[in-house]
Amino acid sequence: MTDTSATQAKRPASGFKIDFHVWGPIIALIVLVIAGALMNPNFLSYGNVTNVLARSAFIGIIAVGMTFVITSGGLDLSVGSMAAFIAGVMILIMNALLPSMGVGIGIVLVGMASALVVGLAAGLVNGLLITQARIEAFIVTLGTMGIFRSLITWLADGGTLSLDYSVREIYRPVYYSGLFGVAWPIIVFAVIAIIGEMIMRHTAFGRHCAAIGSNEQVARYSAVHVDRVRLATYVFLGILVGIATIMYVPRLGSASSATGVLWELEAIAAVIIGGTVLKGGFGRVWGTVVGVLILSLIDNLLNLTDLVSPYLNGAIQGVIIILAVVLQRQKKAAR
Amino acid sequence: MNLKHFAGALALGTMMVMPLAAQAQEEETAVIGVSIPAATHGWAGGMNFHAQATIEALEERYENLDFVLSTASDPGQQVSDIEDMMATRNIDALVVLPFESEPLTGPVQRVKEEGKWVTVVDRGLSQENIEDLYVAGDNPGFGRVAGEYFVENMPDGGNIVVLRGIPTTIDNERVEAFEAAIEGSGIEVLGMEHGNWNRDDSFEVMQDFLSRYPEIDAVWASDDDMAVGALEAIAQAGREDEMWVLGGAGMKEMIQRVMDGDEQVPANVTYPPAMIGTAIELTALNFVSDVPVSGEFIIGSVLITQDNAEQYYFPDSPF
């Protein structure tokens, strides 16, 4: 037991001891699924599974990007507000183009493109302020969180921005329909998670993120372009927020100052539950996906049963977040 | 009496300081501070809109009135706003829609002790007799009118689900009155969950209700933002023909659907965000006229059906 801790994740579980760092989140997920199936027969129905997976997609897509930011030792608190802002801009652009472009696929594509562009730009602003102006990520994104939230409130005049009904009818299937019975948000989430996992494990970029997160100085001396990699993580996250918004807008066709509230904390919680280290240096995308599913399953279960007072939903989530991390830590402390 | 004295004192004060030109301007103008919660959900957005619209109109109408508007996103910030108004803007009156009753009671009481006029809107303070004027919607009435509509339209009883707002006194009062109104009618409430007056939350809660209960005859969404989310979840499940939805507060899109005779949205119950305008207007009257305006002003909750929907339709409001 004197080998370095860096190899712990890769070593297979020996004997009867379960490596909670690897299996903790998955065990928690399985326990939740079994509990759900026992408590309500509709829990595993096609409709309910689709609902839960599709509603996880927004936070999930964002959390994949957040995994990279956190792994490289950063943090982004602005993603929830950013999503609301992007949704607002997207709706305004599509509504404004309606008279000239008419109703059609074209206008939806322009809306989607604008979401990606605004997301990229927002991520670039965060990233440049952090890497070039050398301000703490926490402070920068705390600032932009407030800025984006105010901008959406101002754009909506304190109310709600609604997508024109005719455009909405064309755009609606992006959330509600799918391929072979699998809803689009689920497909997009799955594809992004797989790509994310591959980038994290098999590319130089993924390894650089972990290197910067565990020791920035050493990474720099090892010829890693620290600022460039850092900047890329924020831009990547910005684009993913744009994609999440593309999936979000067709659901209710509206954006207001209440959109995306606390998404940033849910995404961060999912990343941590999944086993990524908050201080950086180690990250895994599949864990994040499991974390997102755990969080939305808890919500779903509490709605499907009368187990606890609805006032306590937040408390249950809090307990599970802490428990998930404690289980993972115990193993480490024991060494 | 009070009012007359105040007006007299104001006039006298104005005359006395008239020669001091710079000060005179400040003295003859009454400053009314308005402190409201920020636009965090649809209803509050409408309330913000009506507050600004009323202030603009009043500033144009009365030259000797000045307004200070501040919006707060939490009770702590609202307390600071009110302290700032007292310290730096020298307000003569405060119109306040408290974020929460308890934390705002002390600060508003201190404003009153300084001899300022105090108007409290919508949410009462936790101690009585602080305010000069209380303007509010009728929360128990809101629940009762909704409950009566269910009883009337479900004579043989049936299964309903209820979406509740953010856990607050307002929400409790509404739900209690609703439950009292449907008692003994054979209407069974299958489930109640908090949708937090939020479209996304109520969408997800309604999805889960639909998975959980195979038979739902109607939904009391208790708010129009929540009704939007609930309707979308019902459409997704393809169960539009099974149930109708009663929202509340009079969002323009919902009123439009009531006007059009939509079977899924047959009615609405008012809880007008424009009540902030009523409060500001009445407070202004105190400074520009001699009519008495102290006391309580409760704005009733009215049932909107296709017959009277038109008079509750405000296309310009954001809500």
XYZ file of C-alpha atoms in Angstrom:
654
model
C 0.000 0.000 0.000
C 2.882 2.339 -0.502
C 2.501 2.846 -4.226
C 1.551 6.301 -5.453
C -2.066 7.289 -5.358
C -2.070 8.127 -9.053
C -2.467 4.487 -9.987
C -5.330 3.764 -7.635
C -8.093 4.369 -10.138
C -6.658 1.981 -12.690
C -5.885 -0.900 -10.409
C -8.626 -3.547 -10.406
C -10.507 -4.002 -7.153
C -8.650 -6.632 -5.208
C -10.341 -9.385 -3.208
C -13.693 -8.621 -1.666
C -12.957 -4.970 -1.098
C -14.974 -2.727 -3.350
C -13.160 0.298 -4.669
C -15.731 2.970 -3.865
C -13.857 5.592 -5.790
C -14.632 3.725 -8.988
C -17.840 1.925 -8.116
C -19.443 4.340 -5.635
C -21.452 6.417 -8.111
C -22.555 3.367 -10.097
C -23.675 1.516 -6.974
C -25.630 4.591 -5.861
C -27.304 4.762 -9.269
C -28.233 1.071 -9.212
C -29.622 1.361 -5.674
C -31.768 4.311 -6.763
C -33.087 2.449 -9.806
C -33.989 -0.634 -7.757
C -35.615 1.492 -5.064
C -37.594 3.335 -7.729
C -38.773 0.151 -9.399
C -39.942 -1.266 -6.063
C -41.775 1.901 -5.027
C -43.654 2.643 -8.206
C -44.457 0.264 -11.064
C -44.428 3.136 -13.543
C -40.861 4.039 -12.668
C -39.296 1.862 -15.351
C -41.997 2.572 -17.938
C -40.827 3.875 -21.292
C -42.476 7.242 -20.697
C -40.888 7.851 -17.334
C -37.412 6.742 -18.386
C -37.625 9.027 -21.415
C -38.764 11.937 -19.235
C -35.935 11.529 -16.766
C -33.215 11.101 -19.387
C -34.472 13.966 -21.538
C -34.689 16.408 -18.656
C -31.187 15.368 -17.514
C -29.834 16.293 -20.918
C -29.506 20.075 -20.297
C -27.530 19.769 -17.085
C -25.754 16.701 -18.489
C -24.457 18.402 -21.632
C -23.241 21.348 -19.562
C -21.723 19.063 -16.923
C -19.591 17.286 -19.540
C -17.943 20.629 -20.332
C -17.749 21.465 -16.647
C -15.777 18.252 -16.074
C -12.962 19.600 -18.263
C -12.996 23.010 -16.603
C -12.870 21.512 -13.106
C -10.267 18.897 -14.072
C -7.919 21.672 -15.180
C -8.375 23.386 -11.838
C -10.988 25.943 -12.924
C -14.641 26.607 -12.154
C -17.517 28.215 -14.033
C -20.416 29.639 -12.049
C -21.935 31.476 -14.997
C -23.359 28.549 -17.005
C -26.954 28.761 -15.704
C -27.240 32.474 -16.402
C -25.403 31.981 -19.674
C -27.978 29.392 -20.779
C -30.811 31.794 -19.946
C -29.086 34.605 -21.837
C -28.415 32.429 -24.899
C -32.031 31.212 -24.873
C -33.231 34.826 -24.775
C -30.968 35.966 -27.621
C -31.951 32.934 -29.679
C -35.671 33.641 -29.265
C -35.226 37.337 -30.069
C -33.230 36.551 -33.216
C -35.735 33.997 -34.490
C -38.691 36.282 -33.767
C -36.934 39.198 -35.492
C -36.118 37.150 -38.589
C -39.627 35.771 -38.903
C -41.013 38.503 -41.192
C -38.069 38.340 -43.615
C -37.284 34.625 -43.565
C -40.725 33.177 -43.102
C -41.509 29.978 -41.272
C -39.204 27.120 -42.169
C -36.264 24.978 -41.237
C -33.943 27.850 -42.185
C -34.990 30.106 -39.345
C -34.510 27.306 -36.804
C -31.019 26.617 -38.164
C -30.136 30.300 -37.869
C -31.404 30.223 -34.286
C -29.267 27.177 -33.519
C -26.197 28.746 -35.117
C -26.691 31.919 -33.102
C -26.873 29.866 -29.892
C -23.529 28.254 -30.711
C -21.938 31.597 -31.595
C -23.193 33.343 -28.465
C -22.107 30.365 -26.347
C -18.664 30.403 -27.909
C -18.335 34.161 -27.387
C -19.485 33.932 -23.775
C -17.016 31.122 -23.079
C -14.273 33.146 -24.770
C -14.983 36.156 -22.545
C -14.776 33.993 -19.414
C -11.641 32.248 -20.665
C -9.792 35.404 -21.724
C -10.526 37.185 -18.471
C -9.196 34.179 -16.572
C -6.111 33.433 -18.671
C -5.124 36.869 -19.977
C -6.333 39.260 -17.287
C -5.323 36.640 -14.690
C -8.388 36.987 -12.516
C -9.547 34.058 -10.383
C -12.044 31.852 -12.240
C -14.414 32.027 -9.274
C -14.494 35.829 -9.403
C -14.721 36.149 -13.187
C -17.585 33.713 -13.511
C -19.342 35.093 -10.439
C -19.269 38.432 -12.255
C -20.464 37.097 -15.591
C -23.155 35.085 -13.792
C -24.665 38.343 -12.559
C -24.156 40.043 -15.916
C -25.885 37.324 -17.966
C -28.740 37.061 -15.448
C -29.345 40.821 -15.566
C -29.119 40.888 -19.350
C -31.843 38.267 -19.772
C -34.084 40.091 -17.277
C -33.504 43.316 -19.184
C -34.039 41.725 -22.607
C -37.305 40.197 -21.382
C -38.342 43.474 -19.738
C -38.741 41.580 -16.499
C -41.195 39.179 -18.091
C -40.935 36.179 -20.356
C -39.622 36.006 -23.920
C -41.747 33.634 -25.972
C -40.877 32.114 -29.305
C -43.424 32.862 -32.001
C -46.023 30.119 -32.138
C -45.463 29.232 -35.804
C -41.687 28.814 -35.392
C -42.236 26.834 -32.246
C -44.319 24.253 -34.057
C -41.389 23.530 -36.410
C -38.790 23.605 -33.663
C -40.782 21.527 -31.152
C -39.717 18.068 -32.447
C -36.104 18.816 -31.488
C -37.101 18.173 -27.902
C -40.163 15.982 -28.211
C -39.435 13.559 -31.032
C -36.448 11.374 -31.749
C -34.861 8.475 -33.565
C -36.114 4.901 -33.083
C -38.082 5.989 -30.035
C -35.127 7.675 -28.353
C -35.713 11.399 -27.847
C -33.252 13.809 -29.462
C -31.999 15.364 -26.207
C -31.023 11.868 -25.018
C -29.188 11.121 -28.266
C -27.318 14.432 -28.194
C -26.415 13.973 -24.531
C -25.139 10.450 -25.196
C -23.049 11.494 -28.199
C -21.510 14.420 -26.320
C -20.773 12.244 -23.298
C -19.022 9.638 -25.465
C -16.984 12.262 -27.305
C -16.136 13.911 -23.987
C -15.010 10.641 -22.466
C -12.792 9.930 -25.467
C -11.218 13.378 -25.396
C -10.576 13.091 -21.674
C -8.956 9.643 -21.894
C -7.328 9.376 -25.244
C -6.151 12.807 -26.325
C -3.295 15.063 -25.365
C -5.838 17.765 -24.509
C -7.460 15.561 -21.858
C -4.104 14.700 -20.315
C -3.042 18.354 -20.367
C -6.211 19.312 -18.475
C -5.369 16.808 -15.735
C -1.732 17.905 -15.693
C -2.612 21.582 -15.283
C -5.140 20.742 -12.600
C -2.724 18.721 -10.520
C 0.264 21.042 -10.837
C 0.270 24.083 -13.054
C 4.004 24.800 -12.670
C 5.069 21.286 -13.580
C 2.709 21.327 -16.560
C 4.232 24.586 -17.740
C 7.777 23.228 -17.465
C 6.602 20.166 -19.392
C 5.863 22.421 -22.366
C 2.073 22.350 -21.950
C 0.466 25.553 -23.265
C -1.319 26.178 -19.987
C -3.224 29.304 -21.000
C -4.258 27.888 -24.330
C -5.606 24.679 -22.775
C -7.399 26.616 -20.030
C -8.976 28.977 -22.547
C -10.076 25.994 -24.628
C -11.890 24.408 -21.658
C -14.009 27.546 -21.138
C -14.744 27.935 -24.848
C -15.667 24.241 -25.048
C -17.997 24.683 -22.066
C -19.548 27.798 -23.657
C -20.323 25.890 -26.846
C -21.851 23.040 -24.844
C -24.053 25.533 -22.982
C -25.151 26.695 -26.440
C -26.008 23.109 -27.425
C -27.904 22.559 -24.155
C -29.892 25.716 -24.886
C -30.675 24.486 -28.394
C -32.311 21.469 -26.764
C -33.961 23.553 -24.035
C -35.734 26.250 -26.040
C -38.098 23.922 -27.975
C -39.349 22.406 -24.714
C -41.360 25.387 -23.474
C -40.493 27.919 -26.169
C -39.705 30.617 -23.656
C -36.939 32.201 -21.632
C -37.184 34.395 -18.576
C -35.087 35.439 -15.631
C -36.157 32.161 -13.985
C -34.524 30.062 -16.716
C -31.471 28.024 -15.745
C -31.442 29.137 -12.119
C -28.945 27.030 -10.126
C -27.955 24.958 -13.156
C -24.322 25.798 -12.411
C -24.509 24.241 -8.970
C -26.334 21.162 -10.241
C -23.685 20.706 -12.932
C -20.853 21.138 -10.427
C -22.547 18.731 -8.005
C -22.922 16.136 -10.771
C -19.251 16.454 -11.678
C -18.166 15.975 -8.068
C -20.560 13.070 -7.407
C -19.053 11.454 -10.481
C -15.627 11.370 -8.890
C -13.883 14.345 -10.500
C -11.727 16.145 -7.959
C -12.967 19.681 -7.214
C -9.399 20.957 -6.891
C -8.535 19.539 -10.313
C -6.029 16.997 -11.492
C -8.376 14.106 -12.075
C -11.593 13.938 -14.052
C -13.854 11.373 -15.623
C -16.723 12.119 -17.921
C -18.636 8.869 -17.432
C -18.745 9.615 -13.716
C -20.287 12.984 -14.463
C -23.000 11.303 -16.541
C -23.778 8.980 -13.634
C -23.831 12.014 -11.305
C -26.357 13.832 -13.487
C -28.585 10.755 -13.631
C -28.433 10.317 -9.852
C -29.532 13.913 -9.286
C -32.490 13.778 -11.641
C -33.553 10.320 -10.446
C -33.803 11.619 -6.895
C -36.140 14.385 -8.027
C -38.196 11.972 -10.080
C -38.463 9.434 -7.238
C -39.582 12.073 -4.777
C -42.308 13.153 -7.181
C -43.437 9.584 -7.843
C -43.790 8.677 -4.184
C -45.104 10.279 -1.021
C -42.053 9.158 0.896
C -41.111 12.545 2.346
C -42.673 15.977 2.550
C -41.958 17.946 -0.633
C -40.394 20.578 1.629
C -37.533 18.153 2.208
C -36.631 17.371 -1.433
C -33.599 19.654 -1.269
C -32.410 18.033 1.948
C -32.518 14.548 0.406
C -30.457 15.760 -2.531
C -27.976 17.398 -0.203
C -27.548 14.211 1.839
C -26.961 12.144 -1.283
C -24.382 14.581 -2.678
C -22.417 14.529 0.566
C -22.801 10.759 0.937
C -21.516 10.136 -2.577
C -18.388 12.146 -1.905
C -17.853 10.668 1.552
C -17.945 7.138 0.118
C -15.241 8.067 -2.348
C -13.092 9.806 0.232
C -13.120 6.952 2.743
C -11.036 4.782 0.488
C -8.458 7.520 0.103
C -8.268 8.263 3.781
C -7.657 4.605 4.522
C -4.431 4.466 2.556
C -56.739 65.078 10.261
C -53.264 63.765 10.027
C -53.263 64.254 6.358
C -54.426 67.857 6.572
C -51.802 68.707 9.121
C -49.173 67.160 6.999
C -50.256 69.004 3.894
C -50.438 72.223 5.909
C -47.002 71.689 7.332
C -45.683 70.950 3.924
C -47.192 74.132 2.499
C -45.919 76.177 5.399
C -42.509 74.651 5.135
C -42.451 75.408 1.470
C -43.355 79.056 1.999
C -40.781 79.539 4.714
C -37.859 78.271 2.750
C -38.895 79.765 -0.556
C -36.096 82.376 -0.556
C -33.453 79.723 -0.313
C -33.826 78.728 -3.914
C -31.635 75.686 -3.892
C -33.324 74.176 -0.868
C -36.807 75.172 -1.899
C -36.875 72.690 -4.734
C -36.057 69.841 -2.395
C -38.624 70.873 0.167
C -41.653 71.268 -1.996
C -41.174 67.969 -3.769
C -42.430 64.863 -2.047
C -40.222 61.848 -2.656
C -41.912 58.461 -2.722
C -39.691 55.416 -2.425
C -40.907 52.199 -4.011
C -39.216 48.948 -3.013
C -40.274 45.721 -4.725
C -38.841 42.263 -5.388
C -37.007 41.836 -8.693
C -38.656 40.153 -11.669
C -37.807 36.583 -10.773
C -40.975 35.023 -12.147
C -43.797 35.979 -14.471
C -46.064 37.608 -11.913
C -43.222 39.647 -10.432
C -42.263 40.682 -13.971
C -45.777 42.011 -14.522
C -45.625 43.768 -11.163
C -42.316 45.437 -12.121
C -43.851 46.550 -15.409
C -46.883 48.097 -13.724
C -44.721 49.789 -11.077
C -42.597 51.478 -13.728
C -45.599 52.398 -15.853
C -47.419 53.946 -12.894
C -44.360 55.898 -11.797
C -43.841 57.286 -15.294
C -47.456 58.340 -15.546
C -47.462 59.958 -12.105
C -44.205 61.850 -12.672
C -45.752 63.336 -15.759
C -49.025 64.189 -14.023
C -47.608 65.733 -10.832
C -44.522 67.909 -11.034
C -44.011 67.970 -7.291
C -43.668 64.212 -6.928
C -40.392 62.348 -7.227
C -40.017 58.594 -7.200
C -37.214 56.257 -6.245
C -37.688 52.700 -7.492
C -35.524 49.822 -6.362
C -35.840 46.111 -7.042
C -34.310 43.538 -4.738
C -33.522 39.898 -5.385
C -33.575 38.829 -1.734
C -34.935 40.123 1.587
C -31.507 41.266 2.769
C -31.015 43.408 -0.277
C -34.472 44.879 0.173
C -33.615 45.934 3.734
C -30.464 47.649 2.421
C -32.480 49.356 -0.316
C -34.881 50.803 2.227
C -32.030 51.955 4.475
C -30.380 53.644 1.494
C -33.614 55.403 0.589
C -33.887 56.777 4.110
C -30.246 57.789 4.371
C -29.556 59.270 0.958
C -32.827 60.040 -0.823
C -34.737 61.518 2.090
C -38.038 59.899 1.155
C -41.367 61.144 2.473
C -43.224 57.916 1.840
C -42.380 54.287 1.298
C -44.355 51.873 -0.847
C -43.065 48.403 -0.119
C -43.964 44.951 -1.366
C -42.065 42.884 1.210
C -40.060 39.967 -0.093
C -40.869 38.159 3.141
C -42.887 39.423 6.052
C -40.590 38.645 8.996
C -37.258 40.158 7.929
C -38.868 43.336 6.563
C -41.066 44.136 9.558
C -38.325 45.768 11.641
C -36.846 47.968 8.902
C -40.273 49.162 7.733
C -41.250 49.930 11.327
C -38.166 52.148 11.644
C -39.257 54.046 8.534
C -42.634 54.596 10.177
C -41.004 55.762 13.408
C -39.181 58.448 11.432
C -42.594 59.866 10.646
C -42.816 58.740 7.044
C -45.917 57.501 5.260
C -45.825 53.722 4.780
C -47.803 51.714 2.243
C -47.487 47.934 2.391
C -48.467 45.892 -0.650
C -49.528 42.258 -1.029
C -47.556 40.615 1.764
C -48.528 41.915 5.210
C -45.927 42.661 7.853
C -45.751 40.336 10.817
C -46.860 43.087 13.235
C -50.070 44.999 12.879
C -50.664 48.737 12.688
C -47.310 49.738 11.276
C -48.519 50.795 7.860
C -50.771 53.721 6.958
C -52.163 51.931 3.947
C -52.353 48.240 3.088
C -53.073 47.216 -0.495
C -53.301 43.507 -1.233
C -54.742 40.780 -3.314
C -57.050 38.306 -1.704
C -55.066 35.076 -1.306
C -57.690 32.998 0.516
C -60.182 34.362 -2.034
C -57.882 33.233 -4.850
C -57.961 29.662 -3.547
C -61.668 29.765 -2.737
C -62.738 31.037 -6.174
C -60.620 28.341 -7.815
C -62.046 25.676 -5.515
C -65.602 26.779 -6.203
C -64.949 26.587 -9.924
C -63.801 22.975 -9.546
C -66.868 22.070 -7.478
C -69.177 23.686 -9.999
C -67.570 22.016 -13.001
C -67.054 18.601 -11.472
C -70.500 17.909 -9.977
C -69.821 14.180 -9.792
C -66.387 14.587 -8.255
C -63.191 13.359 -9.863
C -59.432 13.164 -9.574
C -57.272 16.276 -9.640
C -53.635 17.115 -9.070
C -52.378 20.390 -7.618
C -49.214 22.338 -8.409
C -48.177 24.571 -5.544
C -46.026 27.688 -5.602
C -42.889 28.561 -3.674
C -43.457 27.468 -0.062
C -44.714 30.716 1.519
C -47.633 32.046 3.536
C -49.279 33.150 0.282
C -49.190 29.629 -1.081
C -50.435 28.127 2.185
C -53.381 30.552 2.396
C -54.400 29.782 -1.162
C -54.173 26.024 -0.794
C -56.003 25.993 2.551
C -58.886 28.003 1.109
C -58.940 25.774 -1.961
C -59.100 22.623 0.145
C -61.867 24.111 2.258
C -63.861 24.999 -0.861
C -63.707 21.507 -2.377
C -64.321 19.689 0.889
C -67.152 17.171 0.675
C -67.578 17.603 -3.071
C -66.203 14.184 -4.002
C -63.194 15.771 -5.680
C -60.103 13.852 -4.714
C -56.692 15.507 -4.701
C -54.353 12.755 -5.891
C -51.158 14.674 -5.384
C -49.740 18.086 -4.502
C -46.186 19.129 -5.331
C -44.341 22.433 -5.466
C -43.825 23.768 -8.987
C -42.394 26.983 -7.472
C -44.342 29.297 -9.820
C -41.813 28.193 -12.441
C -42.462 26.746 -15.900
C -39.602 24.258 -15.922
C -40.274 22.920 -12.450
C -43.997 22.517 -13.067
C -43.308 20.816 -16.419
C -41.246 18.172 -14.641
C -43.668 17.784 -11.742
C -46.573 17.387 -14.162
C -44.635 14.803 -16.222
C -44.188 12.785 -13.050
C -47.852 13.176 -12.073
C -48.810 11.877 -15.506
C -46.550 8.826 -15.131
C -47.876 8.191 -11.663
C -51.630 8.591 -12.112
C -53.460 6.964 -15.020
C -56.634 8.957 -14.349
C -56.525 12.715 -13.893
C -59.623 14.783 -14.685
C -58.310 18.262 -13.990
C -55.279 20.212 -12.787
C -55.212 23.184 -10.444
C -51.970 24.796 -11.584
C -52.709 27.804 -9.316
C -50.538 30.085 -11.455
C -50.276 30.775 -15.169
C -46.542 30.154 -15.443
C -47.113 26.752 -13.906
C -50.091 26.208 -16.204
C -47.798 26.724 -19.219
C -45.460 23.986 -17.982
C -48.323 21.655 -17.072
C -50.049 22.081 -20.445
C -46.830 21.254 -22.270
C -46.333 18.077 -20.212
C -49.948 17.044 -20.912
C -49.432 17.639 -24.631
C -46.267 15.537 -24.571
C -48.172 12.656 -22.978
C -50.954 13.097 -25.559
C -53.603 13.368 -22.838
C -55.054 16.763 -23.818
C -58.597 15.399 -24.058
C -58.580 13.946 -20.580
C -58.143 17.012 -18.401
C -58.439 20.776 -18.160
C -56.119 23.151 -16.363
C -56.990 26.094 -14.149
C -54.133 28.544 -13.749
C -54.304 31.894 -12.072
C -53.089 35.518 -11.975
C -54.223 36.452 -15.477
C -51.220 36.073 -17.784
C -52.124 37.575 -21.161
C -51.502 34.361 -23.159
C -53.813 32.432 -20.854
C -56.514 35.119 -20.945
C -56.250 34.932 -24.729
C -56.953 31.202 -24.609
C -59.906 31.711 -22.279
C -61.240 34.351 -24.695
C -60.873 31.930 -27.589
C -62.890 29.310 -25.745
C -60.037 26.820 -25.409
C -61.456 23.715 -23.730
C -58.198 22.908 -21.996
C -58.015 26.376 -20.437
C -61.637 27.176 -19.617
C -61.101 29.877 -16.997
C -58.675 31.885 -14.919
C -58.628 33.551 -11.501
C -57.223 37.067 -11.118
C -54.481 38.126 -8.811
C -53.484 41.304 -10.578
C -49.810 42.321 -10.531
C -51.132 45.835 -11.276
C -52.027 46.129 -7.565
C -48.619 47.780 -7.104
C -49.961 50.567 -9.346
C -53.024 50.924 -7.133
C -50.742 51.276 -4.111
C -48.490 53.889 -5.710
C -51.444 55.910 -7.017
C -53.141 55.949 -3.619
C -49.896 56.945 -1.912
C -49.418 59.753 -4.418
C -52.968 60.979 -3.745
C -51.967 61.479 -0.134
C -49.418 64.081 -1.221
C -51.313 65.870 -3.953
C -54.846 66.003 -2.592
C -56.847 66.067 0.604
C -58.763 62.834 0.074
C -58.252 60.271 2.846
C -56.412 57.180 1.702
C -55.313 55.424 4.863
C -56.740 52.034 5.718
C -56.955 48.737 3.878
C -57.614 48.149 0.215
C -58.207 44.502 -0.699
C -58.444 43.677 -4.384
C -60.741 40.728 -4.827
C -59.922 37.646 -6.877
C -62.377 37.318 -9.736
C -63.204 34.329 -11.900
C -62.434 35.001 -15.559
C -64.433 33.009 -18.086
C -64.978 33.449 -21.773
C -67.738 35.992 -21.066
C -65.611 38.544 -19.238
C -62.099 37.677 -20.415
C -61.777 40.684 -22.677
C -61.703 43.217 -19.859
C -58.749 41.431 -18.239
C -56.618 41.256 -21.395
C -53.554 43.574 -21.361
C -51.556 42.869 -24.518
C -48.802 45.404 -23.651
C -47.879 43.949 -20.293
C -45.005 41.469 -20.267
C -47.165 39.200 -18.117
